[in-house]
Amino acid sequence: MNQDIAVTAMPKRNYYVWIDWLRNLSMAMIVWGHFFPYAFTSFVYSFNVPVFFFLSGMLARRESSWGAFLKKNLRTLIIPYVIICLVKAVAYIFKHLDGGAFDSVIGIVCGFHTYNGAPGAKLLWFVYTLFILKLLLQSKALSFGHIANAIVAVLSAVAAYFYASSAMADMQWAIGNAFLALPFFVAGIEYEKTMKLDGLFSGNKIVCLCASLLLLISVYFASSWNGTAYMYEGSYGSNIFLFYGIAFAAILAFMLISMSLGEYNFKANRILAIGGLLVLGFQYDFIHPFRKLIAVFASQESLLHPLITFVASFVILMLFIPITYLVEKYIPILVGKRKIR
């Protein structure tokens, strides 16, 4: 069995600078979304998480054996996930040693956003869902060719539709959210195999940026019709077809923006690219004080609120550059022992 896997394992990916840009711009949008910017919340929630699942599909590959798969994912996903979740929940756990602490542990282990009011996976639900998707890839469930993968993605979207209207969606379960996320993951896999745009707009940044702007304007108006899609709840807004169409349009826009920035290979960008788990896990420790500061200048309903919070999101991301650098050097397990390129 292992020998068969070795024959079909995907080759090691080449490094592209634009992928770092896409990852970091997406992280900025995740942070911006948690400010709930006035008039832009539905817009940013329509794509900020889908971009990450698409990118994860692009970068995913089957390992040569299940042993290699488990070893790699323990290092890059599972151990950092557990440590960061426990760090975030430690105050609650010690305060509720009479029983609530066990609820928090159940939430973390089982991938619930919260469990009986206790903190679980919380903002790292994405990591738990991603591991489920990688399990499917490793098990060959996503290795039957383009048409079969497309069918799996459609069936997953159908399952997501029914899951969202079921009582289970109230559990905010990372495993259930995999239904909604899998089509983006599959699209990333298929893009990497067949539909490369890497050189399509090479040397023509104006076309690239104009196309991105038009796409994002369309996404803004379409997302206002669809409503806010909270993926951690398994929610897609009011229409699942509109949700996927909006998300893929935004993914394309951010890919084009990132490709136009691909010639700028800053070290700070490379450092931040390995710190995604840190940003996901600890962003609220920065968002909360920024919210208080921003409230002095603009209310939640102010027209200035989306602009100020947009800038604040990038400021917070830049604060994670030295943090990631130090963590990579002294506590590498928290970044999955990834190395700065």
XYZ file of C-alpha atoms in Angstrom:
341
model
C 0.000 0.000 0.000
C 2.767 2.456 0.914
C 4.549 1.626 -2.314
C 1.437 2.541 -4.297
C 1.205 5.866 -2.491
C 4.843 6.595 -3.245
C 4.224 6.195 -6.978
C 1.369 8.714 -7.001
C 2.684 11.177 -4.415
C 2.764 14.754 -5.617
C 6.181 16.312 -6.285
C 7.603 18.985 -4.053
C 6.259 22.452 -4.864
C 8.403 25.208 -6.278
C 8.604 28.411 -4.250
C 6.728 31.398 -5.654
C 7.007 34.831 -4.050
C 3.427 35.710 -4.982
C 2.154 32.860 -2.805
C 3.661 34.585 0.236
C 1.862 37.770 -0.808
C -1.414 35.894 -1.199
C -1.016 34.267 2.219
C -0.178 37.555 3.954
C -2.860 39.619 2.235
C -5.359 36.927 3.206
C -4.203 37.084 6.818
C -4.720 40.851 6.777
C -8.280 40.261 5.566
C -8.850 37.745 8.385
C -7.768 40.380 10.916
C -9.841 43.090 9.220
C -12.908 40.852 9.346
C -12.573 40.552 13.124
C -12.942 44.325 13.401
C -16.378 43.876 11.749
C -15.818 46.949 9.558
C -18.904 49.064 8.958
C -20.491 48.305 5.538
C -17.673 45.869 4.702
C -18.257 42.925 7.046
C -20.211 40.857 4.503
C -17.621 41.734 1.865
C -14.563 40.557 3.790
C -16.257 37.453 5.240
C -17.253 36.366 1.742
C -13.673 35.430 0.866
C -11.110 35.814 3.662
C -11.323 32.180 4.843
C -12.021 30.620 1.387
C -8.757 32.113 0.102
C -6.854 30.205 2.791
C -8.496 26.895 1.909
C -7.796 27.463 -1.793
C -4.161 28.284 -1.034
C -3.886 25.235 1.220
C -5.132 23.061 -1.640
C -2.505 24.575 -3.941
C 0.264 23.725 -1.510
C -1.043 20.344 -0.355
C 0.510 17.095 -1.514
C 0.218 13.445 -0.662
C 3.097 12.088 1.355
C 4.984 8.907 0.510
C 3.413 7.020 3.433
C 0.948 7.469 6.261
C 3.875 7.618 8.648
C 5.388 10.541 6.736
C 1.967 12.222 6.607
C 1.425 11.969 10.355
C 4.982 13.076 11.147
C 4.700 16.169 8.945
C 1.233 17.191 10.127
C 2.066 16.615 13.771
C 4.915 19.082 13.336
C 3.200 21.675 11.143
C -0.434 21.555 12.317
C -1.405 19.356 15.250
C 1.227 20.229 17.867
C 1.110 24.008 17.221
C -2.708 23.821 17.232
C -2.831 22.071 20.604
C -0.219 24.335 22.217
C -1.794 27.593 21.008
C -5.319 26.461 21.930
C -4.158 25.485 25.426
C -2.295 28.772 25.869
C -5.444 30.684 24.916
C -7.627 28.535 27.171
C -5.290 28.151 30.151
C -6.900 30.916 32.220
C -10.347 29.396 31.711
C -9.080 25.870 32.453
C -7.490 26.848 35.796
C -10.549 28.870 36.744
C -12.884 25.936 36.084
C -10.974 22.928 37.404
C -14.241 21.695 38.892
C -15.502 20.516 35.492
C -15.487 23.318 32.946
C -11.824 22.672 32.239
C -12.675 19.273 30.765
C -15.220 20.936 28.454
C -12.432 23.114 27.074
C -10.231 20.077 26.457
C -13.118 18.343 24.659
C -13.607 21.431 22.497
C -9.935 21.520 21.531
C -9.617 17.780 20.855
C -12.899 17.463 18.951
C -12.652 20.735 17.014
C -15.611 22.628 18.481
C -15.369 26.423 18.390
C -16.637 26.362 21.976
C -18.089 23.525 24.040
C -20.643 24.154 26.782
C -19.415 27.732 26.872
C -15.771 26.700 27.305
C -13.160 27.813 24.729
C -12.247 25.102 22.246
C -10.629 25.440 18.825
C -11.871 29.056 18.593
C -10.027 30.895 15.792
C -7.908 27.827 15.046
C -10.936 25.870 13.793
C -9.415 26.439 10.342
C -6.390 24.292 11.282
C -8.618 21.443 12.458
C -10.700 21.575 9.260
C -7.561 21.738 7.136
C -6.240 18.568 8.751
C -9.503 16.791 7.846
C -9.098 17.890 4.224
C -5.486 16.722 4.168
C -6.620 13.356 5.512
C -8.969 13.068 2.530
C -6.144 13.911 0.137
C -3.796 11.392 1.717
C -6.470 8.681 1.629
C -6.847 9.149 -2.160
C -10.396 10.445 -1.777
C -9.260 13.447 -3.873
C -6.979 11.594 -6.298
C -9.329 10.219 -8.946
C -8.874 12.869 -11.644
C -10.416 16.216 -12.528
C -14.000 15.090 -13.124
C -14.124 12.885 -10.043
C -12.675 15.670 -7.896
C -15.278 18.070 -9.282
C -18.031 15.599 -8.378
C -16.631 15.249 -4.850
C -16.579 19.061 -4.527
C -20.208 19.350 -5.701
C -21.347 16.600 -3.322
C -19.502 18.361 -0.502
C -21.283 21.635 -1.314
C -24.622 19.807 -1.253
C -23.711 18.332 2.137
C -22.759 21.839 3.328
C -26.183 23.115 2.268
C -28.005 20.527 4.376
C -25.508 20.762 7.245
C -26.057 24.542 7.551
C -29.781 24.047 8.076
C -29.358 21.213 10.574
C -29.115 21.413 14.345
C -25.482 20.268 14.098
C -24.464 23.631 12.629
C -25.170 25.210 16.024
C -22.273 23.153 17.386
C -19.807 25.227 15.315
C -17.866 22.070 14.543
C -14.678 22.140 12.457
C -15.432 18.709 10.975
C -18.845 19.872 9.760
C -17.276 23.021 8.309
C -15.110 20.793 6.091
C -18.131 20.308 3.798
C -18.210 24.029 2.994
C -14.412 24.296 2.727
C -13.657 21.252 0.576
C -14.639 22.810 -2.809
C -12.049 25.559 -2.260
C -9.417 23.005 -1.272
C -10.173 20.917 -4.369
C -10.057 24.036 -6.562
C -6.588 24.795 -5.203
C -5.418 21.267 -6.014
C -6.829 21.490 -9.543
C -5.367 24.946 -10.113
C -1.907 23.713 -9.170
C -2.235 20.773 -11.565
C -3.792 22.399 -14.614
C -4.817 26.063 -14.692
C -1.739 28.070 -13.850
C -2.062 31.843 -14.222
C 1.421 32.564 -12.883
C 2.724 34.107 -16.101
C -0.555 35.179 -17.697
C -0.355 38.803 -16.594
C 3.440 38.948 -16.421
C 4.702 42.421 -17.255
C 1.216 43.957 -17.342
C 0.417 45.053 -13.811
C -2.145 47.633 -14.947
C -4.338 44.956 -16.526
C -3.822 42.743 -13.498
C -4.808 45.416 -10.975
C -7.734 46.735 -13.036
C -9.146 43.218 -13.383
C -8.755 42.762 -9.611
C -10.541 46.031 -8.895
C -13.489 45.143 -11.124
C -13.757 41.718 -9.512
C -13.658 43.141 -5.985
C -16.300 45.776 -6.795
C -18.534 42.972 -8.070
C -17.789 40.963 -4.937
C -18.740 43.907 -2.726
C -22.206 44.325 -4.222
C -22.870 40.595 -4.543
C -21.852 39.961 -0.929
C -24.267 42.654 0.257
C -27.055 40.642 -1.388
C -25.866 37.321 0.007
C -25.290 38.498 3.574
C -22.462 37.588 5.926
C -21.018 34.084 5.554
C -19.547 32.951 8.870
C -17.733 29.805 7.811
C -16.890 28.810 11.379
C -20.638 28.292 11.806
C -20.963 26.436 8.511
C -22.829 29.484 7.183
C -22.720 30.555 3.522
C -25.069 33.543 3.731
C -28.468 33.382 2.022
C -27.505 31.531 -1.174
C -24.857 28.835 -1.460
C -24.405 29.315 -5.230
C -23.818 33.015 -4.714
C -21.425 32.235 -1.854
C -19.151 30.068 -4.005
C -19.322 32.422 -6.986
C -18.412 35.431 -4.839
C -15.596 33.592 -3.065
C -13.979 32.317 -6.272
C -14.187 35.771 -7.873
C -12.424 37.265 -4.841
C -9.832 34.480 -4.820
C -9.012 35.281 -8.450
C -8.768 38.993 -7.622
C -6.350 38.413 -4.756
C -4.301 36.000 -6.853
C -3.886 38.677 -9.526
C -2.939 41.289 -6.944
C -0.416 38.899 -5.401
C 1.071 38.003 -8.785
C 1.509 41.693 -9.569
C 3.532 41.974 -6.342
C 5.519 38.829 -7.036
C 8.692 40.633 -8.047
C 8.986 42.184 -4.576
C 10.620 39.540 -2.416
C 10.945 41.272 0.954
C 12.346 39.364 3.913
C 9.578 40.737 6.135
C 7.053 39.155 3.784
C 8.851 35.806 3.974
C 8.979 35.982 7.785
C 5.283 36.739 8.091
C 4.410 33.914 5.692
C 5.433 31.277 8.251
C 3.557 32.957 11.107
C -0.016 32.242 10.060
C -0.773 30.101 13.117
C 0.490 32.852 15.412
C -1.694 35.445 13.700
C -4.761 33.188 13.815
C -4.204 32.303 17.450
C -3.165 35.624 18.985
C -4.650 38.338 16.747
C -7.351 39.266 19.271
C -4.684 40.201 21.803
C -3.949 43.096 19.441
C -7.436 43.670 18.041
C -8.991 44.428 21.438
C -6.673 47.354 22.341
C -6.868 48.666 18.774
C -10.672 48.630 18.974
C -10.564 50.805 22.084
C -8.152 53.211 20.412
C -10.164 53.361 17.182
C -13.376 54.035 19.141
C -11.868 57.355 20.215
C -11.751 58.528 16.585
C -14.598 56.675 14.883
C -17.737 54.854 16.024
C -18.687 51.435 14.651
C -21.195 53.099 12.284
C -18.815 55.809 11.097
C -17.804 55.956 7.443
C -14.219 56.230 8.685
C -14.460 52.934 10.556
C -13.711 50.589 7.604
C -10.723 52.684 6.506
C -9.200 52.992 9.975
C -9.700 49.301 10.762
C -8.284 48.346 7.354
C -5.075 50.234 8.142
C -5.057 48.836 11.688
C -5.226 45.284 10.292
C -2.000 45.782 8.359
C -0.370 47.447 11.363
C -1.244 44.415 13.486
C 0.138 42.127 10.802
C 3.412 44.072 10.802
C 3.634 43.694 14.577
C 3.678 39.952 14.032
C 6.836 40.188 11.886
C 9.301 40.548 14.805
C 7.164 38.179 16.892
C 7.335 35.498 14.197
C 11.064 36.058 13.752
C 11.714 35.506 17.470
C 9.353 32.531 17.706
C 10.986 30.865 14.684
C 14.339 31.314 16.387
C 13.509 30.374 19.986
C 10.152 28.495 19.998
C 10.039 26.990 16.474
C 7.390 24.429 17.415
C 4.781 27.232 17.440
C 5.348 27.865 13.724
C 5.502 24.169 12.878
C 9.314 24.326 12.767
C 9.012 26.136 9.444
C 12.109 28.016 8.351
C 12.284 31.540 6.943
C 13.159 31.277 3.273
